[in-house]
Tab-separated table of C-alpha atoms in Angstrom:
chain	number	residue	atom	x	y	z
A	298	UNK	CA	132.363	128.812	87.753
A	299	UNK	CA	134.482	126.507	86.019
A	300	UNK	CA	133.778	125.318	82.203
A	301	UNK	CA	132.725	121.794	83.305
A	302	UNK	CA	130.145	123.755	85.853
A	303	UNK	CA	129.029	126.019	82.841
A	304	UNK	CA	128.895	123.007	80.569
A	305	UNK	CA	126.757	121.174	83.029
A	306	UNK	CA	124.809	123.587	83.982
A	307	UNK	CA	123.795	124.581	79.842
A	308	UNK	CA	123.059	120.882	79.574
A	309	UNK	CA	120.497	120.458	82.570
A	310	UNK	CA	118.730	123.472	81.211
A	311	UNK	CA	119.034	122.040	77.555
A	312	UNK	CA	117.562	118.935	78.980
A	313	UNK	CA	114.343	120.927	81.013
A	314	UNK	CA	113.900	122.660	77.883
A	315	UNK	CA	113.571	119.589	75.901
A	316	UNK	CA	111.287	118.137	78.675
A	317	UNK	CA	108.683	121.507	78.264
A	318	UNK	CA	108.710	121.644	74.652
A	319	UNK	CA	107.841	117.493	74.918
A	320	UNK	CA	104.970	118.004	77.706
A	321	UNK	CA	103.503	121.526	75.495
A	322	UNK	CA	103.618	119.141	72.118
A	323	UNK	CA	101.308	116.374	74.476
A	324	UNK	CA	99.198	119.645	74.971
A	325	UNK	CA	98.665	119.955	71.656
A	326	UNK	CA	97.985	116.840	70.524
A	327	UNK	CA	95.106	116.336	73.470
A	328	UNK	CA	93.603	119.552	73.153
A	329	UNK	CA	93.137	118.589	69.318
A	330	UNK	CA	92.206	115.335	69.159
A	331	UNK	CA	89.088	116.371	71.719
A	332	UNK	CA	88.406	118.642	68.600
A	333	UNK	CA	88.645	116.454	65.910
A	334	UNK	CA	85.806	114.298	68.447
A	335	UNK	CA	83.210	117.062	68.464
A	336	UNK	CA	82.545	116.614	64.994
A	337	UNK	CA	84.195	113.207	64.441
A	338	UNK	CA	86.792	113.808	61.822
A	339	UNK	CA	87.514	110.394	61.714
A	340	UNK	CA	90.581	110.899	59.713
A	341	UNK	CA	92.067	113.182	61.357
A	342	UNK	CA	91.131	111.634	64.770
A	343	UNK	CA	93.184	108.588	63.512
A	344	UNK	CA	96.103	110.273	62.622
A	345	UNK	CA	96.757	111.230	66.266
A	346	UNK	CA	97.704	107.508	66.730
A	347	UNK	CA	101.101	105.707	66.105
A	348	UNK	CA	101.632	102.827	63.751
A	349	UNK	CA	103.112	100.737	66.606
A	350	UNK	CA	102.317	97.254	67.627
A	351	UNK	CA	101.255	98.799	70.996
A	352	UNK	CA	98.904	100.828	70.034
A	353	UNK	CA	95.164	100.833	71.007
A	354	UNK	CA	91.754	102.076	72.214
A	355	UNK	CA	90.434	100.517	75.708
A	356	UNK	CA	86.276	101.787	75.731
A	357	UNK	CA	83.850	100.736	77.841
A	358	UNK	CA	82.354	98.627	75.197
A	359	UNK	CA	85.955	96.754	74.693
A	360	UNK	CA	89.027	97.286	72.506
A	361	UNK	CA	89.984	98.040	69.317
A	362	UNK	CA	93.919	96.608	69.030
A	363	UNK	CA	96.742	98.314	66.688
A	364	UNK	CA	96.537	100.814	63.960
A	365	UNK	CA	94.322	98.864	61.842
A	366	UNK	CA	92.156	98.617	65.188
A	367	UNK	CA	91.680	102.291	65.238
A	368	UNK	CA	91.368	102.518	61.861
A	369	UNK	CA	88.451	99.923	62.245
A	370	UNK	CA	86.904	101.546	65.004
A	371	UNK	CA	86.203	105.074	63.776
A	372	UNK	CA	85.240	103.954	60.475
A	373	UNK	CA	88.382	105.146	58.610
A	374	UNK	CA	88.300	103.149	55.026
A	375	UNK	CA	84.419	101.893	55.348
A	376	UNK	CA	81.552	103.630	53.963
A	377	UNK	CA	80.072	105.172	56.994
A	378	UNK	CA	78.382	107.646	56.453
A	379	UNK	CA	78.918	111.281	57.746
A	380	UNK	CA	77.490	112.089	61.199
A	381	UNK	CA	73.914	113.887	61.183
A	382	UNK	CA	74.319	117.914	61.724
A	383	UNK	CA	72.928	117.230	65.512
A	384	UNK	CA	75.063	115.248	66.297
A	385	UNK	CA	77.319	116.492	69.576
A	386	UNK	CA	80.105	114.948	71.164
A	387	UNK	CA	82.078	117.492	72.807
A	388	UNK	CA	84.967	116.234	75.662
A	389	UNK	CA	86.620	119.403	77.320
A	390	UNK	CA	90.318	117.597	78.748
A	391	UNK	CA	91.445	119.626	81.991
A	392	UNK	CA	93.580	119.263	85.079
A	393	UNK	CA	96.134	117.188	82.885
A	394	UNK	CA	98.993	115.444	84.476
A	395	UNK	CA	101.518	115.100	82.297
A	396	UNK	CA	105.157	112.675	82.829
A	397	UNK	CA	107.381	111.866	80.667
A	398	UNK	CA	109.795	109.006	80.728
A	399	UNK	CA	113.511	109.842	81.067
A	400	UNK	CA	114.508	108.815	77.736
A	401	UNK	CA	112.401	111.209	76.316
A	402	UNK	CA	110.643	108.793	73.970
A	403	UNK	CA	107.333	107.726	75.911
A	404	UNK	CA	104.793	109.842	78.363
A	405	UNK	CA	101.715	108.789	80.161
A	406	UNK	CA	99.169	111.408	81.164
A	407	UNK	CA	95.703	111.906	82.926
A	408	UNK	CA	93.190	114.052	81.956
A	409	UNK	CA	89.732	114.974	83.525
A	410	UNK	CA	87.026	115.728	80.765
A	411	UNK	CA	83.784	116.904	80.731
A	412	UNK	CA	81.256	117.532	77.800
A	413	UNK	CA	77.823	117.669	76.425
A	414	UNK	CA	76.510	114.973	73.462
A	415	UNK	CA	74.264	114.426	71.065
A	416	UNK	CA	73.861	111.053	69.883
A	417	UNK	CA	71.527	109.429	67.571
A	418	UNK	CA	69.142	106.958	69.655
A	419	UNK	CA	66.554	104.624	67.985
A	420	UNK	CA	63.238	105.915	66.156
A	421	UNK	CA	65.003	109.090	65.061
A	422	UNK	CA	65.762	110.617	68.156
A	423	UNK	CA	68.967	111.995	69.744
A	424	UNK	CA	70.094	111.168	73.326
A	425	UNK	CA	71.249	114.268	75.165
A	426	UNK	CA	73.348	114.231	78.205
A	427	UNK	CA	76.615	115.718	79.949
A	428	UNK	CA	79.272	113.330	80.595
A	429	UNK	CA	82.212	113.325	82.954
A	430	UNK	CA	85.218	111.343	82.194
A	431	UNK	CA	88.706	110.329	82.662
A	432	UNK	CA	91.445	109.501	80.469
A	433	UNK	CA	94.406	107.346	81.208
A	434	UNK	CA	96.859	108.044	77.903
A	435	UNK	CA	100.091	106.901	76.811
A	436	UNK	CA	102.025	108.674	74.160
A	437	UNK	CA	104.931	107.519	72.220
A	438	UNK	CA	107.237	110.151	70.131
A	439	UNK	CA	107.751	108.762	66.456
A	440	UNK	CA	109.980	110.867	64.338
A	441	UNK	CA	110.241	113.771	66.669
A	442	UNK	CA	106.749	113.591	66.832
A	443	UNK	CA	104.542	112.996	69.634
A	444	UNK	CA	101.433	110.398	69.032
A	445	UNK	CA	98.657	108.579	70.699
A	446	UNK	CA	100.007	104.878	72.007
A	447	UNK	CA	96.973	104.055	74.407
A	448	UNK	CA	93.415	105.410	74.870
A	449	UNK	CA	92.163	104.304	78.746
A	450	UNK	CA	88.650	105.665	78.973
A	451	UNK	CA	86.315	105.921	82.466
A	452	UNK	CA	83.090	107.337	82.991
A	453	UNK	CA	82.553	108.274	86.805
A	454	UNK	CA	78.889	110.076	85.872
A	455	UNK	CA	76.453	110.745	83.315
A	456	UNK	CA	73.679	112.491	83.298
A	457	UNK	CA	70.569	112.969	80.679
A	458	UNK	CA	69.237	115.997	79.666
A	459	UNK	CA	65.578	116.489	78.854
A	460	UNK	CA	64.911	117.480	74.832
A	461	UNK	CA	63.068	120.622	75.865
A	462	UNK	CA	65.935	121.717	77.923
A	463	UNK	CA	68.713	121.185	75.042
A	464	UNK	CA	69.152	124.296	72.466
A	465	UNK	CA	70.233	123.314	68.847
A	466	UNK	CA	72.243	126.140	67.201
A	467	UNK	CA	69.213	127.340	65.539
A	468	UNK	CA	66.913	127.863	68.349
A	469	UNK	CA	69.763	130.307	69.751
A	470	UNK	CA	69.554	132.321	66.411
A	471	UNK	CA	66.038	132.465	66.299
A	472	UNK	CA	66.517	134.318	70.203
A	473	UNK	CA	68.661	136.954	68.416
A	474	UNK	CA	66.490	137.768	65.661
A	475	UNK	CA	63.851	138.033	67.926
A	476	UNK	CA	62.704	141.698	68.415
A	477	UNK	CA	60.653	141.126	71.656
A	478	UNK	CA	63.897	139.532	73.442
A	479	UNK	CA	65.318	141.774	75.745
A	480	UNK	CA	68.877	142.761	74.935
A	481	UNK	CA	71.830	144.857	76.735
A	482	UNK	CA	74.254	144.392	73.279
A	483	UNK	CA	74.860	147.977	71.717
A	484	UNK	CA	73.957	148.279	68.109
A	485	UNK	CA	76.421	146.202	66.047
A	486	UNK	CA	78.759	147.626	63.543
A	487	UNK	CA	78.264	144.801	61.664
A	488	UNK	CA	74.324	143.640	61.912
A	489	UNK	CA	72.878	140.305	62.702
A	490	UNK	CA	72.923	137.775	59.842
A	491	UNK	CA	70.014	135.266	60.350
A	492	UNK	CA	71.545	132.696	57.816
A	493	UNK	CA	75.527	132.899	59.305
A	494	UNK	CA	76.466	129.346	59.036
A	495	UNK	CA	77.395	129.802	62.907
A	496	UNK	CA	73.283	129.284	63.882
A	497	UNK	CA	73.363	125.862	61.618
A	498	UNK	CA	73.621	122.817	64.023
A	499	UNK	CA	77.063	120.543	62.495
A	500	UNK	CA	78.859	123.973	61.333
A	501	UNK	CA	82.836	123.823	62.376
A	502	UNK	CA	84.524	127.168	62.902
A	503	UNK	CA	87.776	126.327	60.533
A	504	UNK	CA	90.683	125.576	62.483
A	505	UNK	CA	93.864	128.172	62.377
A	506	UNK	CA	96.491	125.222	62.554
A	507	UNK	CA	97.227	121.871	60.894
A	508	UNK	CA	97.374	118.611	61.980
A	509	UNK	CA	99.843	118.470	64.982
A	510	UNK	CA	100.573	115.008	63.459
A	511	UNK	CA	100.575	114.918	59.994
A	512	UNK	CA	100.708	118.510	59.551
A	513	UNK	CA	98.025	119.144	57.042
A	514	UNK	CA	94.892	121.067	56.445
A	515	UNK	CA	91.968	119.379	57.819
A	516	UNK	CA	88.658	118.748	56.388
A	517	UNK	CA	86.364	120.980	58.010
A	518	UNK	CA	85.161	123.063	55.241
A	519	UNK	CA	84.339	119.979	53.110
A	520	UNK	CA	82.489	118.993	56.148
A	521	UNK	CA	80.895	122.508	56.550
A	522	UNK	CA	79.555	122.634	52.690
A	523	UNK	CA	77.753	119.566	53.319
A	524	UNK	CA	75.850	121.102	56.467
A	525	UNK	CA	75.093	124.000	54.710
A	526	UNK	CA	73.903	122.233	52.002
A	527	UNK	CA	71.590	120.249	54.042
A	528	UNK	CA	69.962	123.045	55.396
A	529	UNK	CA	66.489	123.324	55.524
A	530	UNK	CA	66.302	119.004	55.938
A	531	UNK	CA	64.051	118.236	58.448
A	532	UNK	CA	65.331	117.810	61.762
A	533	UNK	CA	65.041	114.234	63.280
């Protein structure tokens, strides 16, 4: 092999190096933002998206243009208040497909998704339901990081879930403590804790990581003292 061959060759696997390190960054960025949306960490749901002039959200119920449109949409810099500790919106991405462009600097992907949510309704209630979905994305890299460009959103099937059939955190908890419950679990080496935050509907297991964006800690355990604050408020 000659040293143009071994120089070529280096480069071509320098280059589908580059590409897998690009398409496992995408990965990381999707797999958080869906996250972040569980619990709607508004903040740190908007800083998955580039300041760009390109940038926006494309819903069902229209769209939200730019940074500032993001920004707008997810209540970043208003006074909304915090979600309710029942409220759900979990979207499991799967089965992406992943390509990105040449240069390196831009990437489109589709994602399936699937996930169960909680949403407040009118008169105090929450509407339950499983939802399918599909995501048409495109990503931009901004300082050798990868960001959110475009959000395309689809919903191929929904489908409601009865109240009676939907179990809050809680009502799981209460199933463990109870002694007439049939069990096959050994004895623990550490026992059952009736008031572990885990059985409060709202609680956040604390991320290991950081942003992928910005790189910073997020704000679940603020988020987490106010649910367990607020327990023992009476449930909607």
């Amino acid at each position: 092999m000659t040293a143009e061959e071994m120089e070529s060759r280096i480069m071509a696997l320098e280059k589908k190096m580059g590409l897998l390190e690009d398409v496992n960054q995408i990965k990381r960025l999707q797999y958080a933002y869906s996250y972040y949306v569980m619990r709607m960490m508004n903040a740190e749901i908007v800083d998955c998206f580039a300041d760009h002039p390109e940038t926006g959200v494309y819903w069902l119920e229209g769209a939200w243009l730019g940074k500032e449109g993001v920004r707008r949409y997810f209540g970043v810099d208003t006074q909304r208040p915090e979600p309710l500790p029942e409220f759900f919106h979990q979207v499991m991405p799967i089965a992406g497909v992943i390509d990105v462009e040449p240069d390196g600097k831009r990437a489109k992907a589709r994602w399936y998704t699937f996930g169960g949510h909680s949403l407040p309704a009118q008169g105090g209630a929450f509407r339950k339901s499983f939802v399918a979905g599909i995501y048409e994305m495109e990503y931009i890299k901004q300082n050798a990081v990868w960001k959110f460009l475009k959000v395309y959103w689809l919903i191929p099937y929904a489908i409601t879930i009865r109240n009676e059939d939907w179990r809050w955190p809680e009502t799981i908890g209460q199933s463990i403590s109870n002694p007439q419950a049939p069990t096959a679990f050994p004895a623990a080496d550490i026992p059952f804790d009736p008031e572990d935050p885990r059985f409060m509907a709202g609680y956040m297991l604390p991320f290991h990581y950081g942003h992928p964006v910005t790189g910073v800690a997020t704000s679940e355990q603020s988020k987490n003292w106010n649910v367990i604050n607020s327990k023992g408020r009476a449930r909607p």
